[in-house]
Every structure is written in C-alpha cells, then in structure tokens.
Coordinates of N, CA and C in Angstrom, one line a residue:
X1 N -17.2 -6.3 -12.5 CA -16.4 -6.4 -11.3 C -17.4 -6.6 -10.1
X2 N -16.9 -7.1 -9.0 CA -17.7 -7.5 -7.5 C -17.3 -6.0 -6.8
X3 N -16.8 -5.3 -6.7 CA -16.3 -4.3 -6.3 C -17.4 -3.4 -5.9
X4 N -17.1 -2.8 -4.7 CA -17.6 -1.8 -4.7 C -17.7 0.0 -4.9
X5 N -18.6 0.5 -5.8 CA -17.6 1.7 -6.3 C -17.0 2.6 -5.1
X6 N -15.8 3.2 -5.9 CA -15.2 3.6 -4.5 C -14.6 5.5 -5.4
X7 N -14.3 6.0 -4.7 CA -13.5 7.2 -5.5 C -13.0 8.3 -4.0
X8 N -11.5 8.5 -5.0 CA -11.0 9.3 -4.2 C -11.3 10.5 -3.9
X9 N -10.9 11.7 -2.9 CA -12.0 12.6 -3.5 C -10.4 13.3 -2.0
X10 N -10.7 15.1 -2.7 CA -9.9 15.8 -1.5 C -11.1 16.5 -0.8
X11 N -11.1 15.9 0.6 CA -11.8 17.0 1.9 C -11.1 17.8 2.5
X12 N -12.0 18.6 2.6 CA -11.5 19.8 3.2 C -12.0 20.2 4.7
X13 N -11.7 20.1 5.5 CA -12.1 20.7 6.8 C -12.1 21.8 7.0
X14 N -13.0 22.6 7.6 CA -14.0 24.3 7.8 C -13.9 24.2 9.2
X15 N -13.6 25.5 9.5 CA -14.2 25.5 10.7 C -14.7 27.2 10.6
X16 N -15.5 27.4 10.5 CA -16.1 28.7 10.1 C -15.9 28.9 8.8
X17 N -15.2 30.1 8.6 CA -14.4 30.5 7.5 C -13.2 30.0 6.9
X18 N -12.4 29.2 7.9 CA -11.3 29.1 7.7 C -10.8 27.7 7.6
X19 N -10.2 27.4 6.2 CA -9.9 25.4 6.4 C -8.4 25.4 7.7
X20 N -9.0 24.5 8.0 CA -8.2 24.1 8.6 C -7.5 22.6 8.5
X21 N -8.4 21.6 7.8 CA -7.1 21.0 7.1 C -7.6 20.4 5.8
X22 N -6.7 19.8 4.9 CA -7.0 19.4 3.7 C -6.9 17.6 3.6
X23 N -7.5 16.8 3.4 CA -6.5 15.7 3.1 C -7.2 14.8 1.9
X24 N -6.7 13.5 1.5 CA -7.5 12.2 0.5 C -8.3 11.8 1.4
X25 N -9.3 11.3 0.6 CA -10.4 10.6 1.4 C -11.0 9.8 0.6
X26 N -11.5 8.6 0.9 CA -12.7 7.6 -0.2 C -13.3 8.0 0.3
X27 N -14.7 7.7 -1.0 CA -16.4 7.7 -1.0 C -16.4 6.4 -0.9
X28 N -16.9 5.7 -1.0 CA -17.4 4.4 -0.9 C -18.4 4.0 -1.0
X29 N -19.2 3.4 -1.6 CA -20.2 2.9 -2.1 C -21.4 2.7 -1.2
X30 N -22.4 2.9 -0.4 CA -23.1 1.9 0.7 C -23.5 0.5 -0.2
X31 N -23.1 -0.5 0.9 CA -23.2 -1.7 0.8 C -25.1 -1.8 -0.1
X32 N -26.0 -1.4 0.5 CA -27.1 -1.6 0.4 C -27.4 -1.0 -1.5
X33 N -27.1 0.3 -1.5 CA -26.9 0.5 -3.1 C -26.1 -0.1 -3.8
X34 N -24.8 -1.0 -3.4 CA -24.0 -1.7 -4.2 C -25.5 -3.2 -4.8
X35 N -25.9 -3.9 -3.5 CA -26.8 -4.7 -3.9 C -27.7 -4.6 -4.5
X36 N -28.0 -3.4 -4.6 CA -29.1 -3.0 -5.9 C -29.0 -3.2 -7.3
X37 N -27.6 -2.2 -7.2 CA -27.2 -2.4 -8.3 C -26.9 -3.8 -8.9
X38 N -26.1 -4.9 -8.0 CA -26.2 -5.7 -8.3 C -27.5 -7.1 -8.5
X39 N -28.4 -6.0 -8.4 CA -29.2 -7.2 -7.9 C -29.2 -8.3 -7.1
X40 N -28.9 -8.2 -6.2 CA -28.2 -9.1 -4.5 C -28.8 -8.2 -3.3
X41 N -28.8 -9.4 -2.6 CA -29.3 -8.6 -1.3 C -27.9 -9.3 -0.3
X42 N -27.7 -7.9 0.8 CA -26.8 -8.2 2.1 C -27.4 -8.8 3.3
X43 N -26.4 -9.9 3.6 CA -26.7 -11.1 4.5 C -26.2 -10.3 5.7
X44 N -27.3 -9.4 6.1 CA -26.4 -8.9 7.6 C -27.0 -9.3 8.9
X45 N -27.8 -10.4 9.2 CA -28.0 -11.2 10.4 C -27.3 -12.5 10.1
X46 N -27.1 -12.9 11.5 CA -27.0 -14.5 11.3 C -25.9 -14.8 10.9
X47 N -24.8 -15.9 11.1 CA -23.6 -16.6 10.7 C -23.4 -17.3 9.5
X48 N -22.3 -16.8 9.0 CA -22.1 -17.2 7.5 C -21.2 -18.3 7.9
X49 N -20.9 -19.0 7.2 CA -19.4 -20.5 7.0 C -18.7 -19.7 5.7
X50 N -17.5 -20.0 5.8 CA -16.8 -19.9 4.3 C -17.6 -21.3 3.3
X51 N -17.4 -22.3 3.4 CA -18.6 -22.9 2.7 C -19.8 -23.1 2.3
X52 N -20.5 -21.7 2.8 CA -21.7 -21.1 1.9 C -21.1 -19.9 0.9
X53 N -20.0 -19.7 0.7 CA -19.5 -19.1 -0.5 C -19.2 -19.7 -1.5
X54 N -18.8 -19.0 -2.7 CA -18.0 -19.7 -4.4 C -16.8 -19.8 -3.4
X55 N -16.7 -21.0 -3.6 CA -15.1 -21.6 -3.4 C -14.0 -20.5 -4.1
X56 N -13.7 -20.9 -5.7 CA -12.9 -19.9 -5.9 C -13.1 -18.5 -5.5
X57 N -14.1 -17.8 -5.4 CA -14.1 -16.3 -4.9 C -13.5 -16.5 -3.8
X58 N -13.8 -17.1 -3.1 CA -13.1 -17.3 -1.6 C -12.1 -17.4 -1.1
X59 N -11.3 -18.4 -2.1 CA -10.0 -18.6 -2.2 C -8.9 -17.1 -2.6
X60 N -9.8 -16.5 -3.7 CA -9.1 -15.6 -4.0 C -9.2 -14.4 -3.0
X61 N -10.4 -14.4 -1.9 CA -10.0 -13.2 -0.7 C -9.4 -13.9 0.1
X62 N -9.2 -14.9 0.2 CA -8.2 -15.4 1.1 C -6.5 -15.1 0.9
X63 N -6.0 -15.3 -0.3 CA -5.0 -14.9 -1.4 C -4.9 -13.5 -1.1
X64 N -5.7 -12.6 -0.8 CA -6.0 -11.0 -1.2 C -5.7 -10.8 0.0
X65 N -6.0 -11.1 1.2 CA -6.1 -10.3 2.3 C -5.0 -11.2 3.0
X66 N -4.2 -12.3 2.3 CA -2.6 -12.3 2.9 C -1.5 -11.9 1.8
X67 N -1.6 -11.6 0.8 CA -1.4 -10.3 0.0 C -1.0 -9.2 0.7
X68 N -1.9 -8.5 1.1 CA -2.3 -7.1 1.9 C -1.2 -7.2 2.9
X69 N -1.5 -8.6 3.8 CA -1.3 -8.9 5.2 C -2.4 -8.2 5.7
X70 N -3.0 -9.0 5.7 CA -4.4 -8.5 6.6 C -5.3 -9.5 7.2
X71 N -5.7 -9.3 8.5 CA -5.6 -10.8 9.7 C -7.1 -9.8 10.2
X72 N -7.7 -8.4 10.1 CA -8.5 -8.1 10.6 C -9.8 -8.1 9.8
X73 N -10.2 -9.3 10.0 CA -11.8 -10.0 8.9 C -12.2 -11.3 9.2
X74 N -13.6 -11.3 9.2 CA -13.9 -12.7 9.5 C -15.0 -13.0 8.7
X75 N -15.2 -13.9 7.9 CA -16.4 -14.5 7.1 C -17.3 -14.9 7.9
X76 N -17.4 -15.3 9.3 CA -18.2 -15.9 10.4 C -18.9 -14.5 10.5
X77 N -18.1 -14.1 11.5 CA -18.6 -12.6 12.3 C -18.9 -11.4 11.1
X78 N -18.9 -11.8 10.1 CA -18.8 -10.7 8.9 C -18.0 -9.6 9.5
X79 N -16.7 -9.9 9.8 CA -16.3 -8.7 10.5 C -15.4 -7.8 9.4
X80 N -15.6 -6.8 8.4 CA -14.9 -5.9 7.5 C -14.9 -7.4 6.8
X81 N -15.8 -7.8 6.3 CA -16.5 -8.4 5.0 C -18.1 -8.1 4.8
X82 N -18.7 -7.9 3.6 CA -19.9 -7.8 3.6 C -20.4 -9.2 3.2
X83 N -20.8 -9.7 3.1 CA -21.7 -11.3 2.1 C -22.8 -11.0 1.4
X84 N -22.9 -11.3 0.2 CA -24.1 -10.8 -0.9 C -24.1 -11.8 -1.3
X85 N -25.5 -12.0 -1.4 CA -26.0 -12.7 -1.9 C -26.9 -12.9 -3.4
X86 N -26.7 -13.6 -4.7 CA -26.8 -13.4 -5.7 C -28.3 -13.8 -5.8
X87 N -29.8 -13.6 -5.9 CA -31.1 -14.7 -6.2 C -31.0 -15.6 -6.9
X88 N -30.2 -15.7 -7.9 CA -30.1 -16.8 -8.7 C -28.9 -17.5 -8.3
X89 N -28.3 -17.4 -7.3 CA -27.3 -18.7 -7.3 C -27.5 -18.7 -5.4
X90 N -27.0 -20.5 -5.2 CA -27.2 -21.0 -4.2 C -26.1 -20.6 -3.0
X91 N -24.8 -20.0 -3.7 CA -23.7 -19.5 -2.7 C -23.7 -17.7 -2.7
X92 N -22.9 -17.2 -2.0 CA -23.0 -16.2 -1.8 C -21.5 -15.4 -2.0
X93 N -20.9 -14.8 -1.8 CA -19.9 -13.7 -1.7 C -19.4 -13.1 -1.2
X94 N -18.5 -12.6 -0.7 CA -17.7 -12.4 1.0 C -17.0 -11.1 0.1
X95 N -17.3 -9.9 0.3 CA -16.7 -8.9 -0.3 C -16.0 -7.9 0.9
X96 N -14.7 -7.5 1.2 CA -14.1 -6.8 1.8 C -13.8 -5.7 1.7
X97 N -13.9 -4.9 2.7 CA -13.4 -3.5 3.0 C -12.9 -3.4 4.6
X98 N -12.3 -2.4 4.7 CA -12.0 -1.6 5.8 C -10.2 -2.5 5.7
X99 N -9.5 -2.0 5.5 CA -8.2 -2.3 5.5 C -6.8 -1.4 6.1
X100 N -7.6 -0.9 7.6 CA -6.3 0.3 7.9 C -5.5 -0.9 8.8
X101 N -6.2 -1.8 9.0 CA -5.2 -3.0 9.7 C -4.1 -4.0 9.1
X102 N -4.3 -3.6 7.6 CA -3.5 -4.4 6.6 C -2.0 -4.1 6.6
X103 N -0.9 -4.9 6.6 CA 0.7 -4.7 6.6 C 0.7 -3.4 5.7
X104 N -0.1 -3.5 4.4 CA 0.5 -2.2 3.3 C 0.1 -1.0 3.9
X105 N -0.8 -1.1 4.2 CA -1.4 0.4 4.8 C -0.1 0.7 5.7
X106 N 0.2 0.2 6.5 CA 1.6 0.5 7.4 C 0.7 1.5 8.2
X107 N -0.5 1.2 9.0 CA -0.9 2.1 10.1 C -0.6 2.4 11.3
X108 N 0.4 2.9 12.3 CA 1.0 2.8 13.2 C 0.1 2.3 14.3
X109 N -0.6 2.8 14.3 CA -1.8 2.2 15.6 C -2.3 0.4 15.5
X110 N -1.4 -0.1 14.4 CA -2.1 -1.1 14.0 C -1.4 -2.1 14.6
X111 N -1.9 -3.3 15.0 CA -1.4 -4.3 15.7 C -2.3 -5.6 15.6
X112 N -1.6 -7.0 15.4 CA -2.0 -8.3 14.7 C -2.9 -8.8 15.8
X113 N -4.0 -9.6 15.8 CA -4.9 -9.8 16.8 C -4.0 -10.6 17.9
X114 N -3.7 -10.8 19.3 CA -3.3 -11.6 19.8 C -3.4 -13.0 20.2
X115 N -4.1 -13.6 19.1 CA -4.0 -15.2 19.0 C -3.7 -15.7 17.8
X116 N -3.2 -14.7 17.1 CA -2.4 -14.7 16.1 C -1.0 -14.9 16.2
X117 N -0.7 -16.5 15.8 CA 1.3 -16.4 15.5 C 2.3 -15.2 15.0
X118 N 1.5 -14.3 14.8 CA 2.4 -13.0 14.0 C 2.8 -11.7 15.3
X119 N 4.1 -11.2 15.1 CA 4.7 -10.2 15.7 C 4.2 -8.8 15.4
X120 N 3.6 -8.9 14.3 CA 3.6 -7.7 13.4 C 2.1 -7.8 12.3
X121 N 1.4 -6.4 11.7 CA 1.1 -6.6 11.2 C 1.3 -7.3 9.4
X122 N 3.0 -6.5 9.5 CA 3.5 -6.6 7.8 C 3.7 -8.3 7.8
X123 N 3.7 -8.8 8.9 CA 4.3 -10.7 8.8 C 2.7 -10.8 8.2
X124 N 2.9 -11.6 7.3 CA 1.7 -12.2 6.3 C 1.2 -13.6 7.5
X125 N -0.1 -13.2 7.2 CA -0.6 -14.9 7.8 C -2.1 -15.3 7.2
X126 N -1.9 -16.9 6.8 CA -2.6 -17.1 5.8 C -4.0 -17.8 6.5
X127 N -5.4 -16.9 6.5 CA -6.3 -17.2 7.0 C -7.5 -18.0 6.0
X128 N -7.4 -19.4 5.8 CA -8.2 -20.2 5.4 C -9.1 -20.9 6.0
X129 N -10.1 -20.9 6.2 CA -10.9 -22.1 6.6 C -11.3 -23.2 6.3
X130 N -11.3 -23.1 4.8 CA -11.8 -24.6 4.1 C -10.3 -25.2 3.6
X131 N -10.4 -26.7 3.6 CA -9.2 -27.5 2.8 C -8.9 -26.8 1.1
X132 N -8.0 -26.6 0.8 CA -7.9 -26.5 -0.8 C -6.7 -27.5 -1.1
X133 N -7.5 -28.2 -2.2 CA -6.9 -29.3 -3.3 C -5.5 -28.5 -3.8
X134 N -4.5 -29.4 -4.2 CA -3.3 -28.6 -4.6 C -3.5 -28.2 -5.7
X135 N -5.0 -28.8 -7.1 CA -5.0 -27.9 -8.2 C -5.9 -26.5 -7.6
X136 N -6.3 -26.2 -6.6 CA -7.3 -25.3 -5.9 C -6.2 -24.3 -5.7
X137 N -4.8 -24.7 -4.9 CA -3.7 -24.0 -4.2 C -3.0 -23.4 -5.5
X138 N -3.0 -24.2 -6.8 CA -2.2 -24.0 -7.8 C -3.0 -22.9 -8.8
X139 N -4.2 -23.2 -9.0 CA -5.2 -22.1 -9.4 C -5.2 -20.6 -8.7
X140 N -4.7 -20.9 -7.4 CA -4.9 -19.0 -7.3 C -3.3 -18.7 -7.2
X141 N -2.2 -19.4 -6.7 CA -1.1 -19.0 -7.4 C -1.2 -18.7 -8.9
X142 N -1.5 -19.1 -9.8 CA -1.6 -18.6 -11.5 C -2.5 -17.7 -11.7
X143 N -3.7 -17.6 -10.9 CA -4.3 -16.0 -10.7 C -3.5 -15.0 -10.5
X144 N -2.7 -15.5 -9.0 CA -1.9 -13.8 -8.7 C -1.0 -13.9 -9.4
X145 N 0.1 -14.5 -9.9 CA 1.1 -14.5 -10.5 C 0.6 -13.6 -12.4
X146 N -0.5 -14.4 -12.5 CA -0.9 -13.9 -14.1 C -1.5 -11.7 -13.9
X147 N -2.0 -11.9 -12.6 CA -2.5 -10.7 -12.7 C -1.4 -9.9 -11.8
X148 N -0.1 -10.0 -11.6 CA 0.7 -9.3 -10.8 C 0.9 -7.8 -11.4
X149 N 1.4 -7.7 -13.1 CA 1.5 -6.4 -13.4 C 0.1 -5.7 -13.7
X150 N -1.2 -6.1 -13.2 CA -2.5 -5.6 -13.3 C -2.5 -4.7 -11.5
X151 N -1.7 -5.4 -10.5 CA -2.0 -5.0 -9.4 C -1.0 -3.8 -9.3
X152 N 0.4 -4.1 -9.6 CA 1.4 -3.4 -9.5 C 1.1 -2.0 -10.3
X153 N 0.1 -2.2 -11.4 CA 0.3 -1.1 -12.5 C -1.4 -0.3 -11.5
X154 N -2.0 -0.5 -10.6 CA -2.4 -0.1 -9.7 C -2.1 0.9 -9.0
X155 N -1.2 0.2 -8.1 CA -0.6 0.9 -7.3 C 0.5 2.6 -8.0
X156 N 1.2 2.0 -9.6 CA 1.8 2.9 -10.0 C 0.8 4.0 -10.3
X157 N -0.5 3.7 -10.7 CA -1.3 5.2 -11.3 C -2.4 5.7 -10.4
X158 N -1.7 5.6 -8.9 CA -2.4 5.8 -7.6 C -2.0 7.2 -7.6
X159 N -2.6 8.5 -8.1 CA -2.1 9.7 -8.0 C -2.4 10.2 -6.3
X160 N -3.3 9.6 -5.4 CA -3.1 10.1 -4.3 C -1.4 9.6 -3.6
X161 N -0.8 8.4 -3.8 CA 0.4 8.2 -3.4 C 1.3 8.9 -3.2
X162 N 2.4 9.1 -2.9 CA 3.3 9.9 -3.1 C 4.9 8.9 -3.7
X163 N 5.8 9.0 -4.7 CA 7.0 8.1 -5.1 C 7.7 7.0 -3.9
X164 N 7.4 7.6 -2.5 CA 7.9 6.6 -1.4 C 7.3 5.7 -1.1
X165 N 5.6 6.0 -1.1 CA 4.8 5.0 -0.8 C 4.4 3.9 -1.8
X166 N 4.6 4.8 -2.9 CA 4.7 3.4 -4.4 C 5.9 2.6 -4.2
X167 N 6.8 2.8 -4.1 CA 8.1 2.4 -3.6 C 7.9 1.1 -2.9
X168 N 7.6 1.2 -1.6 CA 7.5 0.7 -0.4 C 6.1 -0.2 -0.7
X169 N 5.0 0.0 -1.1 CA 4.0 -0.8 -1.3 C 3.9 -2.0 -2.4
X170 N 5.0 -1.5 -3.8 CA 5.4 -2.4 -4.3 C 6.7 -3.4 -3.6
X171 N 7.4 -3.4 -3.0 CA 7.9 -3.8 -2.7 C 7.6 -5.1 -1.7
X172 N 6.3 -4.2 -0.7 CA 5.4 -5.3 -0.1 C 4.8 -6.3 -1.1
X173 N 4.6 -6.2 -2.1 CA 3.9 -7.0 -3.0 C 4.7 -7.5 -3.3
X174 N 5.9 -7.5 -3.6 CA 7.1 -8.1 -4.1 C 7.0 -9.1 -3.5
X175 N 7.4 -9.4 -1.7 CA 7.2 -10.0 -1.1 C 6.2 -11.1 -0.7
X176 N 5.1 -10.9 -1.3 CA 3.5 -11.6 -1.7 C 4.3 -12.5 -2.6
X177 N 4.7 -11.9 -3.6 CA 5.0 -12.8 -4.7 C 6.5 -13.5 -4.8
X178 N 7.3 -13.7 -3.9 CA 8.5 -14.2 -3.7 C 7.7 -15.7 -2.5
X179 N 6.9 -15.1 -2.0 CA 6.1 -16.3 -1.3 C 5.3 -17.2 -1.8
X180 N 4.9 -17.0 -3.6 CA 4.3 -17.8 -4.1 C 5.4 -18.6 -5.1
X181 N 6.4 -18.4 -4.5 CA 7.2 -18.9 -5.5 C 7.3 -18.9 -6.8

C-alpha cells in the first residue's frame, strides 16, 4: 500500500492530576519516515503539475477526494498532498492527508473555497486537471465500483465511530456511487 501508517489511539488530556478530557486521535506517520520506508524521497520545494504523476494514481485521488467531497488540496501548491517520489521511476505520487474539510467529515467550521461552484462542503466537486480518455473515465469507475464493499466494510469496522456516523457516512458514499452510475 502507498499509505501512510496511521493508528487510532485514545488521548487523554492532564492538567496536573486531573484528566480533564479524553477523546480519539490519529498517529500518523511523518511523511519523511514514510519515504524511508519506502524508499522515496518528498518533493517539498518547487511546483509539481498533475502530469509529473502516474496518471492512473492520479486519477484515482482525484476519484477519492470527490468521493470524500473534498475541494481542500492542490497537487500544484502541494497543499494537504504530499508528492513522493520513487528513484527508480520517472513520475511521482501525490499522496493525501488532512481531510477535516471533506463533506464526510461533516466539520462544522468547514466551508467550500469561494471560487468554487459549490454551496456546501457535502456538494461533491470533481477536481481534475489533466484530460481523461473515456477508457481512463471508465477505468476508475470499475475501480470504485469493484472496490465499493472494500470501502464500505471500512467504514463498518471503524470502532472509533459510533452506529449514527456509520449510518450517515455510508450513506455519503452511497451517494458517490449513485453518481457513478
């Protein structure tokens, strides 16, 4: 997997002796140890194109992050994308995090960039840059569609969730996939 390792973990907040609050939280991987591991180094100066990536990887965070509904990332500005780069291959890798701006998250503070056609964050909007061929368009519809009960069975054995928010986040996805026809 491209992923970065991640794990849930419960924090506890101290304030002396005494907690004062408890909640979930991720660990998250640092980007710089993930490239190790992978043997890759992070492209963090300088301007990327979506066309210095794998096309299909690309296509498929593009797919992912109108999925989500999520409009706050840029492959340019590397903004809540990382880009890794492999030594032995000539493209590179656009890997994402930070998603409290995503429709599913449902963050209240959250709000769609304003040159954005969208009212909301939950309205999906599909951020591509490069052209995709209709077998390119047709290829990651049969991605998400093939891996739908891989995502959904996700979200079901998300023990931090609670039964409303599995509810309600499948349902968002439902929506993902009533859009792919």
């Amino acid at each position: 997997t491209n992923a970065m390792h991640a794990k849930v973990i419960k924090l506890e907040l101290w304030e002396g002796d005494k907690l004062k609050d408890e909640l979930d939280a991720f660990l998250v991987e640092d980007e710089e140890q993930y490239a190790d591991r992978k043997g890759a180094l992070v492209l963090e100066t300088g301007r990327v194109t979506s066309g210095a990536l794998f096309r299909d990887q690309y296509f498929k965070l593009c797919f992912f992050q109108y999925m989500i509904s999520n409009c706050d990332w840029s492959v340019r500005n590397k903004h809540n994308i990382e880009i890794i780069k492999y030594t032995q291959h000539k493209r590179a890798m656009a890997v994402p995090y930070d998603f409290d701006y995503a429709g599913i998250v449902k963050n209240r503070y959250a709000v769609p960039p304003e040159h954005f056609p969208i009212n909301s964050i939950r309205e999906r909007y599909f951020m591509v840059k490069l052209p995709m061929s209709p077998e390119e368009i047709d290829g990651m519809i049969d991605f998400y569609q093939t891996n739908k009960e891989d995502f959904l069975a996700v979200v079901d054995q998300s023990e931090y969730l609670t039964d409303r928010s599995k509810k309600s986040i499948v349902s968002f996805l439902n929506g993902f996939y009533k859009d792919l026809g």
